[in-house]
Amino acid sequence: MLNTPLSDVDHVARPIVAIGTDYRPGTLLDFHTHRRAQFLYGMTGLMEVDTDDGTWMVPPYSGVWLPAGKRHQVRMNGVSTRSLYIEPHVASRTSRNCEVLVVTPLLHHLLLASAHIPALYDESGRDGVLAQLLLYELEQAQALPLFAPLPQNLPLASLCREFLGQPSIHTLPEEWAQQLHCSQRTFNRLFRQQTGLSFGVWRQQACLMAALPRLLSGSSVTRTALELGYDSPTAFSSMFRKVLGQSPSAFIRAANRQQE
């Protein structure tokens, strides 16, 4: 089904409802929830997903898993999507949190084919087998660490949001501690309590999230590295490879192939 409102088919008694939708650049889907769990896959462009827990950046050939009832907002930057809406009792991910998942070539083609599955598909026929295979592949999909959780503490959350708008790998925790009028030790403890991450790991995640749209829009690795405060492209590439398992150049080539 293409460009079909979920409200028209949400009631259908099937484990999966599959919908393909095209969005104009800059489209904002304001905060909302779904009765079903959702796997949202952007075949092109970049998605920014916000929840009450934090912000996800979802690059091409990746998708975001949204548990049933999870309040979320999505900004689409030139995105054509495939969405799977899955009944909670058959949801294939056990995490109660959102996850960015790697879409393998097999899962990519399954998601492409899903747009042709009718709402009331034959569960014992080909479409039923396709639906079951989609659930299995989602269960096996690798999660990517592209998440910057936001704290509940309002002054700290303000600093985090400001950093997400202009990240730099050289930002120091003691600078934030001074702004919050506390010791660095107190700040470190507060930051981990509020986000579940050390400041250094969170800072790296935020910088990586900022790097992806730059790279995918044509910015060079060198320029991206310097804009984010890295001392050299080599240092940036080393971090990128360690987290995502491939170099920035390989990531760009793969994204371009997928878009083609």
Short mmCIF file of C-alpha atoms in Angstrom, two decimals:
data_model
loop_
_atom_site.label_atom_id
_atom_site.label_comp_id
_atom_site.label_asym_id
_atom_site.label_seq_id
_atom_site.Cartn_x
_atom_site.Cartn_y
_atom_site.Cartn_z
CA MET A 1 0.00 0.00 0.00
CA LEU A 2 1.37 3.39 -0.99
CA ASN A 3 0.53 6.71 0.71
CA THR A 4 -2.32 5.11 2.64
CA PRO A 5 -3.29 6.62 6.02
CA LEU A 6 -2.71 4.17 8.86
CA SER A 7 -6.13 5.05 10.28
CA ASP A 8 -7.73 3.42 7.22
CA VAL A 9 -6.16 0.01 7.86
CA ASP A 10 -5.08 -0.09 11.54
CA HIS A 11 -8.15 -2.14 12.44
CA VAL A 12 -7.31 -4.96 10.00
CA ALA A 13 -6.79 -8.27 11.79
CA ARG A 14 -3.29 -9.00 10.54
CA PRO A 15 0.05 -9.06 12.43
CA ILE A 16 1.62 -6.54 10.02
CA VAL A 17 0.32 -3.55 8.10
CA ALA A 18 2.88 -2.33 5.52
CA ILE A 19 2.69 1.19 4.07
CA GLY A 20 5.02 3.10 1.76
CA THR A 21 4.97 6.91 1.97
CA ASP A 22 6.83 9.73 0.20
CA TYR A 23 7.57 12.94 2.13
CA ARG A 24 8.63 16.37 0.94
CA PRO A 25 11.97 17.68 2.31
CA GLY A 26 11.53 19.22 5.74
CA THR A 27 8.23 17.47 6.50
CA LEU A 28 7.62 17.36 10.26
CA LEU A 29 5.37 14.70 11.76
CA ASP A 30 4.55 16.21 15.14
CA PHE A 31 4.48 14.17 18.33
CA HIS A 32 2.09 11.23 18.13
CA THR A 33 1.74 7.57 19.12
CA HIS A 34 0.66 4.33 17.45
CA ARG A 35 -1.29 1.43 18.88
CA ARG A 36 1.03 -0.92 17.02
CA ALA A 37 4.82 -1.06 17.14
CA GLN A 38 6.41 0.58 14.10
CA PHE A 39 9.53 -0.04 12.05
CA LEU A 40 10.20 3.08 10.00
CA TYR A 41 12.67 2.71 7.14
CA GLY A 42 13.91 5.63 5.07
CA MET A 43 15.09 4.37 1.70
CA THR A 44 16.48 7.80 0.85
CA GLY A 45 17.36 10.93 2.81
CA LEU A 46 17.72 11.30 6.55
CA MET A 47 15.26 11.03 9.41
CA GLU A 48 15.52 12.73 12.79
CA VAL A 49 13.39 11.02 15.43
CA ASP A 50 12.65 12.66 18.77
CA THR A 51 11.06 10.93 21.76
CA ASP A 52 10.74 11.84 25.40
CA ASP A 53 13.93 9.81 25.92
CA GLY A 54 16.16 11.57 23.41
CA THR A 55 17.03 12.03 19.76
CA TRP A 56 17.80 9.44 17.08
CA MET A 57 19.47 10.18 13.74
CA VAL A 58 18.48 7.59 11.14
CA PRO A 59 20.63 7.48 7.97
CA PRO A 60 19.76 5.65 4.74
CA TYR A 61 19.78 1.82 4.83
CA SER A 62 18.90 2.08 8.51
CA GLY A 63 15.51 2.19 10.18
CA VAL A 64 14.10 3.04 13.58
CA TRP A 65 12.16 0.64 15.79
CA LEU A 66 9.39 2.39 17.76
CA PRO A 67 7.70 0.27 20.45
CA ALA A 68 3.92 0.33 20.66
CA GLY A 69 2.66 3.48 22.35
CA LYS A 70 6.03 5.28 22.18
CA ARG A 71 5.46 9.02 21.75
CA HIS A 72 7.62 10.31 18.90
CA GLN A 73 8.18 13.07 16.37
CA VAL A 74 9.88 12.62 12.99
CA ARG A 75 11.50 15.19 10.69
CA MET A 76 11.87 13.95 7.12
CA ASN A 77 14.71 15.29 4.99
CA GLY A 78 13.93 14.06 1.48
CA VAL A 79 12.69 10.68 2.65
CA SER A 80 10.77 7.91 0.94
CA THR A 81 9.71 5.44 3.60
CA ARG A 82 8.48 1.94 4.17
CA SER A 83 6.68 1.44 7.46
CA LEU A 84 5.71 -1.79 9.13
CA TYR A 85 3.03 -1.46 11.80
CA ILE A 86 3.16 -4.57 13.96
CA GLU A 87 0.70 -5.84 16.53
CA PRO A 88 2.32 -5.66 20.01
CA HIS A 89 1.86 -9.37 20.73
CA VAL A 90 3.98 -10.33 17.70
CA ALA A 91 6.50 -7.48 17.89
CA SER A 92 9.93 -8.92 17.10
CA ARG A 93 12.06 -6.63 19.29
CA THR A 94 12.09 -7.03 23.07
CA SER A 95 13.48 -3.58 23.92
CA ARG A 96 11.05 -1.04 25.32
CA ASN A 97 13.21 1.72 23.88
CA CYS A 98 13.61 2.99 20.34
CA GLU A 99 16.46 1.48 18.34
CA VAL A 100 18.21 2.36 15.08
CA LEU A 101 18.58 -0.91 13.17
CA VAL A 102 20.81 -1.88 10.24
CA VAL A 103 18.83 -2.81 7.15
CA THR A 104 20.62 -5.63 5.34
CA PRO A 105 20.26 -6.06 1.57
CA LEU A 106 17.76 -8.87 2.18
CA LEU A 107 15.68 -6.79 4.58
CA HIS A 108 15.86 -3.84 2.16
CA HIS A 109 14.31 -5.89 -0.64
CA LEU A 110 11.73 -7.37 1.70
CA LEU A 111 10.73 -3.85 2.72
CA LEU A 112 10.48 -2.81 -0.92
CA ALA A 113 8.21 -5.78 -1.58
CA SER A 114 6.13 -5.02 1.50
CA ALA A 115 4.51 -2.04 -0.24
CA HIS A 116 2.62 -4.53 -2.41
CA ILE A 117 1.20 -6.51 0.51
CA PRO A 118 -2.54 -5.72 0.80
CA ALA A 119 -3.93 -4.88 4.22
CA LEU A 120 -6.01 -8.08 4.34
CA TYR A 121 -3.34 -10.39 2.97
CA ASP A 122 -3.56 -14.18 2.76
CA GLU A 123 -1.69 -15.38 5.86
CA SER A 124 -1.22 -18.85 4.39
CA GLY A 125 0.03 -17.57 1.01
CA ARG A 126 3.11 -15.78 -0.29
CA ASP A 127 2.27 -12.50 1.44
CA GLY A 128 1.92 -14.31 4.77
CA VAL A 129 5.34 -15.90 4.32
CA LEU A 130 6.80 -12.50 3.42
CA ALA A 131 5.30 -11.00 6.59
CA GLN A 132 6.80 -13.75 8.74
CA LEU A 133 10.21 -13.30 7.12
CA LEU A 134 10.06 -9.55 7.78
CA LEU A 135 9.42 -10.23 11.47
CA TYR A 136 12.33 -12.67 11.60
CA GLU A 137 14.75 -10.28 9.89
CA LEU A 138 13.74 -7.44 12.24
CA GLU A 139 14.39 -9.68 15.22
CA GLN A 140 17.90 -10.41 13.92
CA ALA A 141 18.75 -6.84 12.86
CA GLN A 142 21.80 -5.18 14.44
CA ALA A 143 21.19 -2.06 16.52
CA LEU A 144 23.35 1.03 15.87
CA PRO A 145 24.47 3.43 18.62
CA LEU A 146 23.01 6.58 17.05
CA PHE A 147 21.22 7.94 20.07
CA ALA A 148 21.80 10.94 22.31
CA PRO A 149 19.50 10.60 25.34
CA LEU A 150 18.27 13.85 26.84
CA PRO A 151 18.28 14.28 30.63
CA GLN A 152 15.25 15.21 32.72
CA ASN A 153 17.28 17.81 34.59
CA LEU A 154 16.25 21.04 32.84
CA PRO A 155 19.52 23.03 33.05
CA LEU A 156 21.50 20.00 31.88
CA ALA A 157 18.96 19.28 29.13
CA SER A 158 19.37 22.86 27.92
CA LEU A 159 23.13 22.38 27.59
CA CYS A 160 22.60 19.09 25.75
CA ARG A 161 20.20 20.61 23.24
CA GLU A 162 22.57 23.51 22.64
CA PHE A 163 25.39 21.04 22.04
CA LEU A 164 23.29 18.99 19.59
CA GLY A 165 22.83 22.17 17.57
CA GLN A 166 26.57 22.90 17.44
CA PRO A 167 28.60 19.87 18.55
CA SER A 168 32.34 19.85 19.12
CA ILE A 169 34.40 16.88 20.22
CA HIS A 170 36.63 19.20 22.26
CA THR A 171 33.84 20.42 24.56
CA LEU A 172 34.97 19.61 28.09
CA PRO A 173 32.84 18.34 30.97
CA GLU A 174 34.43 20.85 33.33
CA GLU A 175 33.01 23.67 31.18
CA TRP A 176 29.51 22.33 31.73
CA ALA A 177 30.19 21.74 35.42
CA GLN A 178 31.11 25.41 35.78
CA GLN A 179 27.92 26.50 34.02
CA LEU A 180 25.89 24.29 36.36
CA HIS A 181 27.82 25.58 39.40
CA CYS A 182 28.94 22.16 40.58
CA SER A 183 32.17 20.18 40.83
CA GLN A 184 33.29 18.02 37.95
CA ARG A 185 32.81 14.93 40.07
CA THR A 186 29.21 15.92 40.85
CA PHE A 187 28.64 16.74 37.20
CA ASN A 188 29.98 13.38 36.01
CA ARG A 189 27.72 11.54 38.44
CA LEU A 190 24.69 13.66 37.46
CA PHE A 191 25.31 13.21 33.74
CA ARG A 192 25.52 9.42 33.98
CA GLN A 193 22.47 9.24 36.24
CA GLN A 194 20.45 11.36 33.81
CA THR A 195 21.54 9.84 30.48
CA GLY A 196 22.96 6.41 31.28
CA LEU A 197 26.18 7.40 29.47
CA SER A 198 29.43 9.07 30.41
CA PHE A 199 29.85 12.60 29.07
CA GLY A 200 32.59 11.44 26.69
CA VAL A 201 30.47 8.71 25.13
CA TRP A 202 27.43 10.99 24.83
CA ARG A 203 29.58 13.71 23.21
CA GLN A 204 30.93 11.23 20.67
CA GLN A 205 27.42 9.98 19.87
CA ALA A 206 26.20 13.52 19.30
CA CYS A 207 29.15 14.32 17.03
CA LEU A 208 28.56 11.16 15.01
CA MET A 209 24.87 12.03 14.63
CA ALA A 210 25.87 15.48 13.38
CA ALA A 211 28.42 13.99 10.96
CA LEU A 212 25.97 11.78 9.06
CA PRO A 213 23.83 14.49 7.44
CA ARG A 214 26.96 16.46 6.57
CA LEU A 215 28.58 13.50 4.85
CA LEU A 216 25.39 12.50 3.04
CA SER A 217 24.86 16.05 1.76
CA GLY A 218 28.28 16.04 0.10
CA SER A 219 30.61 17.51 2.73
CA SER A 220 34.08 15.98 2.58
CA VAL A 221 35.42 13.82 5.39
CA THR A 222 38.09 16.44 6.09
CA ARG A 223 35.63 19.31 6.31
CA THR A 224 33.22 17.31 8.46
CA ALA A 225 36.00 16.27 10.83
CA LEU A 226 37.25 19.83 11.26
CA GLU A 227 33.76 21.27 11.72
CA LEU A 228 33.22 18.85 14.60
CA GLY A 229 36.53 19.78 16.21
CA TYR A 230 38.57 16.68 15.40
CA ASP A 231 42.32 17.28 15.15
CA SER A 232 42.53 15.39 11.87
CA PRO A 233 40.42 13.41 9.38
CA THR A 234 42.30 10.31 10.55
CA ALA A 235 41.10 10.75 14.13
CA PHE A 236 37.53 11.26 12.94
CA SER A 237 37.67 8.27 10.59
CA SER A 238 39.05 6.06 13.37
CA MET A 239 36.12 6.96 15.62
CA PHE A 240 33.63 6.46 12.78
CA ARG A 241 35.00 3.03 11.91
CA LYS A 242 35.08 1.94 15.55
CA VAL A 243 31.41 2.82 16.08
CA LEU A 244 29.85 1.97 12.71
CA GLY A 245 32.22 -0.72 11.48
CA GLN A 246 33.23 1.04 8.27
CA SER A 247 35.08 4.15 7.15
CA PRO A 248 33.19 7.37 6.34
CA SER A 249 34.04 6.91 2.64
CA ALA A 250 32.67 3.36 2.63
CA PHE A 251 29.54 4.57 4.42
CA ILE A 252 28.96 7.26 1.76
CA ARG A 253 29.51 4.83 -1.10
CA ALA A 254 27.08 2.33 0.40
CA ALA A 255 24.46 5.06 0.97
CA ASN A 256 24.81 6.23 -2.64
CA ARG A 257 24.43 2.70 -3.95
CA GLN A 258 21.34 2.18 -1.84
CA GLN A 259 19.80 5.42 -3.08
CA GLU A 260 20.47 4.43 -6.69
#
